[in-house]
Short mmCIF file of the C-alpha atoms (twelve columns), coordinates in Angstrom:
data_MODEL
# 
_entry.id   MODEL 
# 
loop_
_atom_site.group_PDB 
_atom_site.id 
_atom_site.type_symbol 
_atom_site.label_atom_id 
_atom_site.label_alt_id 
_atom_site.label_comp_id 
_atom_site.label_asym_id 
_atom_site.label_seq_id 
_atom_site.Cartn_x 
_atom_site.Cartn_y 
_atom_site.Cartn_z 
_atom_site.pdbx_PDB_model_num 
ATOM 1   C CA . MET A 1   4.874   11.554 22.768 1 
ATOM 2   C CA . ARG A 2   6.393   12.340 19.409 1 
ATOM 3   C CA . VAL A 3   9.473   9.842  18.836 1 
ATOM 4   C CA . LEU A 4   11.994  9.781  16.173 1 
ATOM 5   C CA . LEU A 5   13.330  6.337  15.665 1 
ATOM 6   C CA . VAL A 6   16.558  6.128  13.635 1 
ATOM 7   C CA . GLU A 7   17.350  2.684  12.652 1 
ATOM 8   C CA . ASP A 8   18.301  1.044  9.353  1 
ATOM 9   C CA . GLU A 9   16.990  -2.604 10.054 1 
ATOM 10  C CA . ALA A 10  13.792  -2.812 8.754  1 
ATOM 11  C CA . ASP A 11  12.481  -5.783 10.896 1 
ATOM 12  C CA . ILE A 12  13.704  -3.798 14.137 1 
ATOM 13  C CA . ALA A 13  12.224  -0.513 12.948 1 
ATOM 14  C CA . ASP A 14  8.990   -2.153 12.036 1 
ATOM 15  C CA . ALA A 15  8.574   -3.858 15.422 1 
ATOM 16  C CA . LEU A 16  9.486   -0.772 17.341 1 
ATOM 17  C CA . GLN A 17  7.388   1.555  15.454 1 
ATOM 18  C CA . ARG A 18  4.314   -0.832 15.391 1 
ATOM 19  C CA . PHE A 19  4.706   -1.225 19.369 1 
ATOM 20  C CA . LEU A 20  5.290   2.525  20.033 1 
ATOM 21  C CA . GLN A 21  2.276   3.542  17.939 1 
ATOM 22  C CA . GLY A 22  -0.042  0.690  19.726 1 
ATOM 23  C CA . GLN A 23  1.324   2.656  23.046 1 
ATOM 24  C CA . GLY A 24  -0.201  5.843  21.704 1 
ATOM 25  C CA . HIS A 25  2.834   7.511  20.436 1 
ATOM 26  C CA . ALA A 26  3.522   9.272  17.035 1 
ATOM 27  C CA . VAL A 27  6.815   7.649  15.585 1 
ATOM 28  C CA . ASP A 28  8.876   9.197  12.457 1 
ATOM 29  C CA . HIS A 29  11.458  6.581  11.034 1 
ATOM 30  C CA . ALA A 30  14.652  7.589  9.685  1 
ATOM 31  C CA . VAL A 31  16.932  5.171  8.015  1 
ATOM 32  C CA . ASP A 32  20.283  7.100  8.321  1 
ATOM 33  C CA . LEU A 33  21.901  10.308 9.452  1 
ATOM 34  C CA . ALA A 34  20.700  12.464 6.611  1 
ATOM 35  C CA . ASP A 35  17.157  11.278 7.218  1 
ATOM 36  C CA . ALA A 36  17.497  11.930 11.172 1 
ATOM 37  C CA . GLU A 37  19.161  15.350 10.571 1 
ATOM 38  C CA . ALA A 38  16.499  16.579 8.054  1 
ATOM 39  C CA . ALA A 39  13.673  15.386 10.514 1 
ATOM 40  C CA . LEU A 40  15.299  17.049 13.538 1 
ATOM 41  C CA . ALA A 41  15.551  20.338 11.473 1 
ATOM 42  C CA . VAL A 42  11.947  20.759 10.838 1 
ATOM 43  C CA . ALA A 43  10.142  19.140 13.827 1 
ATOM 44  C CA . GLU A 44  10.358  19.020 17.652 1 
ATOM 45  C CA . PHE A 45  10.475  15.496 19.196 1 
ATOM 46  C CA . ASP A 46  9.864   14.290 22.722 1 
ATOM 47  C CA . ALA A 47  12.420  11.545 22.395 1 
ATOM 48  C CA . VAL A 48  14.951  10.048 19.929 1 
ATOM 49  C CA . LEU A 49  15.683  6.324  19.766 1 
ATOM 50  C CA . LEU A 50  19.036  6.039  18.084 1 
ATOM 51  C CA . ASP A 51  20.895  3.286  16.426 1 
ATOM 52  C CA . LEU A 52  24.726  3.591  16.040 1 
ATOM 53  C CA . ALA A 53  25.510  1.658  13.086 1 
ATOM 54  C CA . LEU A 54  23.983  3.702  10.332 1 
ATOM 55  C CA . PRO A 55  24.521  3.177  6.705  1 
ATOM 56  C CA . ASP A 56  26.122  7.003  6.439  1 
ATOM 57  C CA . GLY A 57  27.959  7.127  9.551  1 
ATOM 58  C CA . SER A 58  27.965  6.535  13.099 1 
ATOM 59  C CA . GLY A 59  24.737  7.711  15.251 1 
ATOM 60  C CA . LEU A 60  27.221  9.469  17.665 1 
ATOM 61  C CA . GLU A 61  28.025  11.990 14.910 1 
ATOM 62  C CA . LEU A 62  24.374  12.994 14.710 1 
ATOM 63  C CA . LEU A 63  24.416  12.876 18.602 1 
ATOM 64  C CA . ARG A 64  27.333  15.428 18.984 1 
ATOM 65  C CA . ARG A 65  26.173  17.687 16.368 1 
ATOM 66  C CA . GLU A 66  22.559  18.004 17.839 1 
ATOM 67  C CA . ARG A 67  23.951  18.572 21.451 1 
ATOM 68  C CA . ARG A 68  26.589  21.083 19.718 1 
ATOM 69  C CA . ARG A 69  23.458  22.953 18.467 1 
ATOM 70  C CA . GLY A 70  21.836  23.119 22.022 1 
ATOM 71  C CA . ASN A 71  19.263  20.486 21.179 1 
ATOM 72  C CA . ARG A 72  18.391  18.817 24.695 1 
ATOM 73  C CA . VAL A 73  15.916  16.367 23.374 1 
ATOM 74  C CA . PRO A 74  16.215  12.782 25.385 1 
ATOM 75  C CA . VAL A 75  18.286  10.385 23.300 1 
ATOM 76  C CA . LEU A 76  18.174  6.748  23.936 1 
ATOM 77  C CA . ILE A 77  20.675  4.751  22.320 1 
ATOM 78  C CA . ALA A 78  19.644  1.319  21.160 1 
ATOM 79  C CA . THR A 79  22.593  -0.610 19.430 1 
ATOM 80  C CA . ALA A 80  24.179  -4.037 19.040 1 
ATOM 81  C CA . ARG A 81  27.437  -2.446 20.372 1 
ATOM 82  C CA . ASP A 82  27.816  -3.854 23.794 1 
ATOM 83  C CA . GLN A 83  31.688  -3.130 24.783 1 
ATOM 84  C CA . ILE A 84  31.992  -0.784 27.771 1 
ATOM 85  C CA . GLU A 85  33.998  1.591  25.759 1 
ATOM 86  C CA . ASP A 86  31.204  2.019  23.352 1 
ATOM 87  C CA . ARG A 87  28.673  2.639  26.282 1 
ATOM 88  C CA . ILE A 88  31.337  5.416  27.539 1 
ATOM 89  C CA . ALA A 89  31.300  7.058  24.273 1 
ATOM 90  C CA . GLY A 90  27.630  7.154  23.901 1 
ATOM 91  C CA . LEU A 91  26.896  8.869  27.212 1 
ATOM 92  C CA . ASP A 92  29.833  11.137 26.825 1 
ATOM 93  C CA . ALA A 93  28.388  12.363 23.492 1 
ATOM 94  C CA . GLY A 94  25.104  13.290 25.284 1 
ATOM 95  C CA . ALA A 95  23.062  10.307 25.309 1 
ATOM 96  C CA . ASP A 96  20.874  10.010 28.123 1 
ATOM 97  C CA . ASP A 97  20.501  6.108  28.182 1 
ATOM 98  C CA . TYR A 98  22.246  3.210  26.351 1 
ATOM 99  C CA . VAL A 99  20.719  -0.116 25.955 1 
ATOM 100 C CA . VAL A 100 22.078  -3.272 23.991 1 
ATOM 101 C CA . LYS A 101 20.135  -5.352 21.305 1 
ATOM 102 C CA . PRO A 102 18.090  -7.429 22.046 1 
ATOM 103 C CA . TYR A 103 15.873  -5.538 24.044 1 
ATOM 104 C CA . ASP A 104 12.503  -5.703 25.354 1 
ATOM 105 C CA . LEU A 105 9.898   -3.483 23.683 1 
ATOM 106 C CA . GLY A 106 8.466   -2.687 26.904 1 
ATOM 107 C CA . GLU A 107 11.403  -1.617 28.566 1 
ATOM 108 C CA . ILE A 108 12.494  0.839  25.631 1 
ATOM 109 C CA . GLU A 109 8.868   2.348  25.813 1 
ATOM 110 C CA . ALA A 110 9.235   2.834  29.869 1 
ATOM 111 C CA . ARG A 111 12.781  4.269  29.558 1 
ATOM 112 C CA . LEU A 112 11.517  6.655  26.853 1 
ATOM 113 C CA . ARG A 113 8.619   8.111  28.947 1 
ATOM 114 C CA . ALA A 114 11.109  8.110  32.089 1 
ATOM 115 C CA . HIS A 115 13.551  10.340 30.124 1 
ATOM 116 C CA . ARG A 116 10.524  12.561 28.920 1 
ATOM 117 C CA . ARG A 117 9.210   13.098 32.574 1 
ATOM 118 C CA . ARG A 118 12.747  14.251 33.446 1 
ATOM 119 C CA . ALA A 119 13.237  16.435 30.548 1 
ATOM 120 C CA . THR A 120 10.014  18.385 31.530 1 
ATOM 121 C CA . GLY A 121 11.436  18.674 35.076 1 
ATOM 122 C CA . ASP A 122 8.790   16.264 36.590 1 
ATOM 123 C CA . PRO A 123 10.129  12.751 37.032 1 
ATOM 124 C CA . ALA A 124 6.974   11.760 39.071 1 
ATOM 125 C CA . VAL A 125 4.990   8.789  38.014 1 
ATOM 126 C CA . GLU A 126 1.824   9.938  39.817 1 
ATOM 127 C CA . ALA A 127 0.530   13.496 39.392 1 
ATOM 128 C CA . PHE A 128 -2.693  15.548 40.627 1 
ATOM 129 C CA . LEU A 129 -4.612  18.293 38.907 1 
ATOM 130 C CA . GLY A 130 -7.388  19.348 41.226 1 
ATOM 131 C CA . ASP A 131 -9.347  16.251 41.882 1 
ATOM 132 C CA . LEU A 132 -7.862  14.400 38.984 1 
ATOM 133 C CA . ARG A 133 -5.075  11.792 39.533 1 
ATOM 134 C CA . ILE A 134 -2.851  10.991 36.813 1 
ATOM 135 C CA . ASP A 135 -0.990  7.920  36.302 1 
ATOM 136 C CA . ARG A 136 1.702   8.827  33.901 1 
ATOM 137 C CA . ILE A 137 3.062   5.268  33.463 1 
ATOM 138 C CA . GLY A 138 -0.244  3.677  32.316 1 
ATOM 139 C CA . ALA A 139 -1.306  7.107  30.639 1 
ATOM 140 C CA . ARG A 140 -4.495  6.961  32.550 1 
ATOM 141 C CA . LEU A 141 -6.744  9.528  34.491 1 
ATOM 142 C CA . PHE A 142 -9.060  9.032  37.258 1 
ATOM 143 C CA . ARG A 143 -11.436 11.180 39.369 1 
ATOM 144 C CA . ASP A 144 -12.518 9.701  42.678 1 
ATOM 145 C CA . GLU A 145 -11.165 6.032  41.771 1 
ATOM 146 C CA . THR A 146 -13.027 6.235  38.716 1 
ATOM 147 C CA . GLU A 147 -11.020 6.109  35.392 1 
ATOM 148 C CA . ILE A 148 -11.952 8.543  32.914 1 
ATOM 149 C CA . ARG A 149 -10.924 6.813  29.587 1 
ATOM 150 C CA . LEU A 150 -9.162  8.771  26.998 1 
ATOM 151 C CA . THR A 151 -7.896  7.787  23.397 1 
ATOM 152 C CA . SER A 152 -4.167  7.599  22.645 1 
ATOM 153 C CA . ARG A 153 -4.448  11.059 20.706 1 
ATOM 154 C CA . GLU A 154 -6.756  12.703 23.573 1 
ATOM 155 C CA . TRP A 155 -3.979  11.581 26.067 1 
ATOM 156 C CA . ALA A 156 -1.330  12.965 23.859 1 
ATOM 157 C CA . VAL A 157 -3.058  16.482 23.940 1 
ATOM 158 C CA . PHE A 158 -3.583  16.198 27.595 1 
ATOM 159 C CA . GLU A 159 0.233   15.111 28.574 1 
ATOM 160 C CA . ALA A 160 1.340   17.875 26.332 1 
ATOM 161 C CA . LEU A 161 -0.577  20.495 27.773 1 
ATOM 162 C CA . PHE A 162 0.191   19.163 31.534 1 
ATOM 163 C CA . SER A 163 3.822   18.725 31.116 1 
ATOM 164 C CA . ALA A 164 3.731   22.588 29.962 1 
ATOM 165 C CA . ARG A 165 1.815   23.563 32.544 1 
ATOM 166 C CA . GLY A 166 1.135   27.369 32.934 1 
ATOM 167 C CA . ARG A 167 2.408   27.769 29.397 1 
ATOM 168 C CA . VAL A 168 0.371   28.269 26.357 1 
ATOM 169 C CA . LEU A 169 0.814   25.675 23.487 1 
ATOM 170 C CA . SER A 170 -0.022  26.940 20.033 1 
ATOM 171 C CA . LYS A 171 -2.128  24.547 17.825 1 
ATOM 172 C CA . PRO A 172 1.026   23.676 15.488 1 
ATOM 173 C CA . VAL A 173 2.938   22.408 18.482 1 
ATOM 174 C CA . LEU A 174 0.085   20.290 19.657 1 
ATOM 175 C CA . GLU A 175 -0.294  18.912 16.189 1 
ATOM 176 C CA . GLU A 176 3.501   17.881 16.332 1 
ATOM 177 C CA . ARG A 177 2.623   15.863 19.109 1 
ATOM 178 C CA . LEU A 178 -0.232  14.144 17.424 1 
ATOM 179 C CA . TYR A 179 1.083   13.389 14.071 1 
ATOM 180 C CA . THR A 180 4.121   12.260 11.924 1 
ATOM 181 C CA . PHE A 181 5.361   13.370 8.848  1 
ATOM 182 C CA . ASP A 182 3.366   10.741 6.849  1 
ATOM 183 C CA . ASP A 183 -0.077  11.391 8.650  1 
ATOM 184 C CA . ALA A 184 -2.601  13.658 7.055  1 
ATOM 185 C CA . ILE A 185 -3.550  16.432 9.476  1 
ATOM 186 C CA . GLU A 186 -7.140  17.236 9.720  1 
ATOM 187 C CA . GLY A 187 -7.594  21.148 9.823  1 
ATOM 188 C CA . ASN A 188 -9.651  21.146 13.406 1 
ATOM 189 C CA . ALA A 189 -8.055  18.162 14.822 1 
ATOM 190 C CA . VAL A 190 -6.595  20.042 18.055 1 
ATOM 191 C CA . GLU A 191 -9.835  21.704 18.404 1 
ATOM 192 C CA . VAL A 192 -12.047 18.466 18.331 1 
ATOM 193 C CA . TYR A 193 -9.591  16.732 20.821 1 
ATOM 194 C CA . VAL A 194 -9.704  19.915 23.159 1 
ATOM 195 C CA . SER A 195 -13.300 19.832 22.958 1 
ATOM 196 C CA . ARG A 196 -13.562 16.131 23.952 1 
ATOM 197 C CA . LEU A 197 -11.041 16.534 26.844 1 
ATOM 198 C CA . ARG A 198 -13.336 19.309 28.229 1 
ATOM 199 C CA . THR A 199 -16.191 17.066 28.014 1 
ATOM 200 C CA . LYS A 200 -14.717 14.481 29.667 1 
ATOM 201 C CA . LEU A 201 -12.599 16.427 32.405 1 
ATOM 202 C CA . GLY A 202 -14.736 19.569 32.866 1 
ATOM 203 C CA . SER A 203 -14.941 22.748 31.071 1 
ATOM 204 C CA . GLY A 204 -12.329 24.577 33.320 1 
ATOM 205 C CA . VAL A 205 -9.385  22.091 32.905 1 
ATOM 206 C CA . ILE A 206 -8.102  23.612 29.656 1 
ATOM 207 C CA . GLU A 207 -8.140  27.136 28.773 1 
ATOM 208 C CA . THR A 208 -8.284  28.678 25.410 1 
ATOM 209 C CA . ARG A 209 -5.983  31.981 24.514 1 
ATOM 210 C CA . ARG A 210 -7.530  33.198 21.489 1 
ATOM 211 C CA . GLY A 211 -5.165  33.717 18.750 1 
ATOM 212 C CA . LEU A 212 -2.252  31.729 20.567 1 
ATOM 213 C CA . GLY A 213 -3.582  28.426 21.840 1 
ATOM 214 C CA . TYR A 214 -4.285  26.368 24.868 1 
ATOM 215 C CA . LEU A 215 -3.014  25.642 28.389 1 
ATOM 216 C CA . ILE A 216 -3.674  24.094 31.738 1 
ATOM 217 C CA . PRO A 217 -3.251  26.610 34.123 1 
# 
């Protein structure tokens, strides 16, 4: 997943970013509403982790604006505000979930994954593709109970293509799943990861549409 983390407390942001990146996710960090809005205007994210108390206003302002614009990205509010009226306001503004600090990092990541699955229309935690069994919780693939080991970025490409099964994803779209704004993007990175996946999974799993991109049919 590519996640936008909107959090102004440096220690919390650093811990979340390190943990989520360690789980194989690409994480962009915004410290205020202006940064977050700028990021959402130029990139497509799989989920947003949103604090409410930000230096230039409330995260609810950003959430309401994005929902009015038709942005349906899953949003998980993570805040110190624990009053029931705050929870109601957040959910009524369009949040998909609401957790209160302090929280467990593993639970945050699990919630983000769950909302991502629901957003793609397939909430199942296990799926099948031919003779492949896909563990979407553990980000693991099996064939005949033998695990096919993928790197985090190989998994990111596979998961993006599988979630969009039947639709072609362009190279720029796949790059957005792999890299944050701060990453240096290698020109042939997507081609390299697709080639590695074909070697591990079989040549027929991912198809190329020349001039358009890739798909899992």
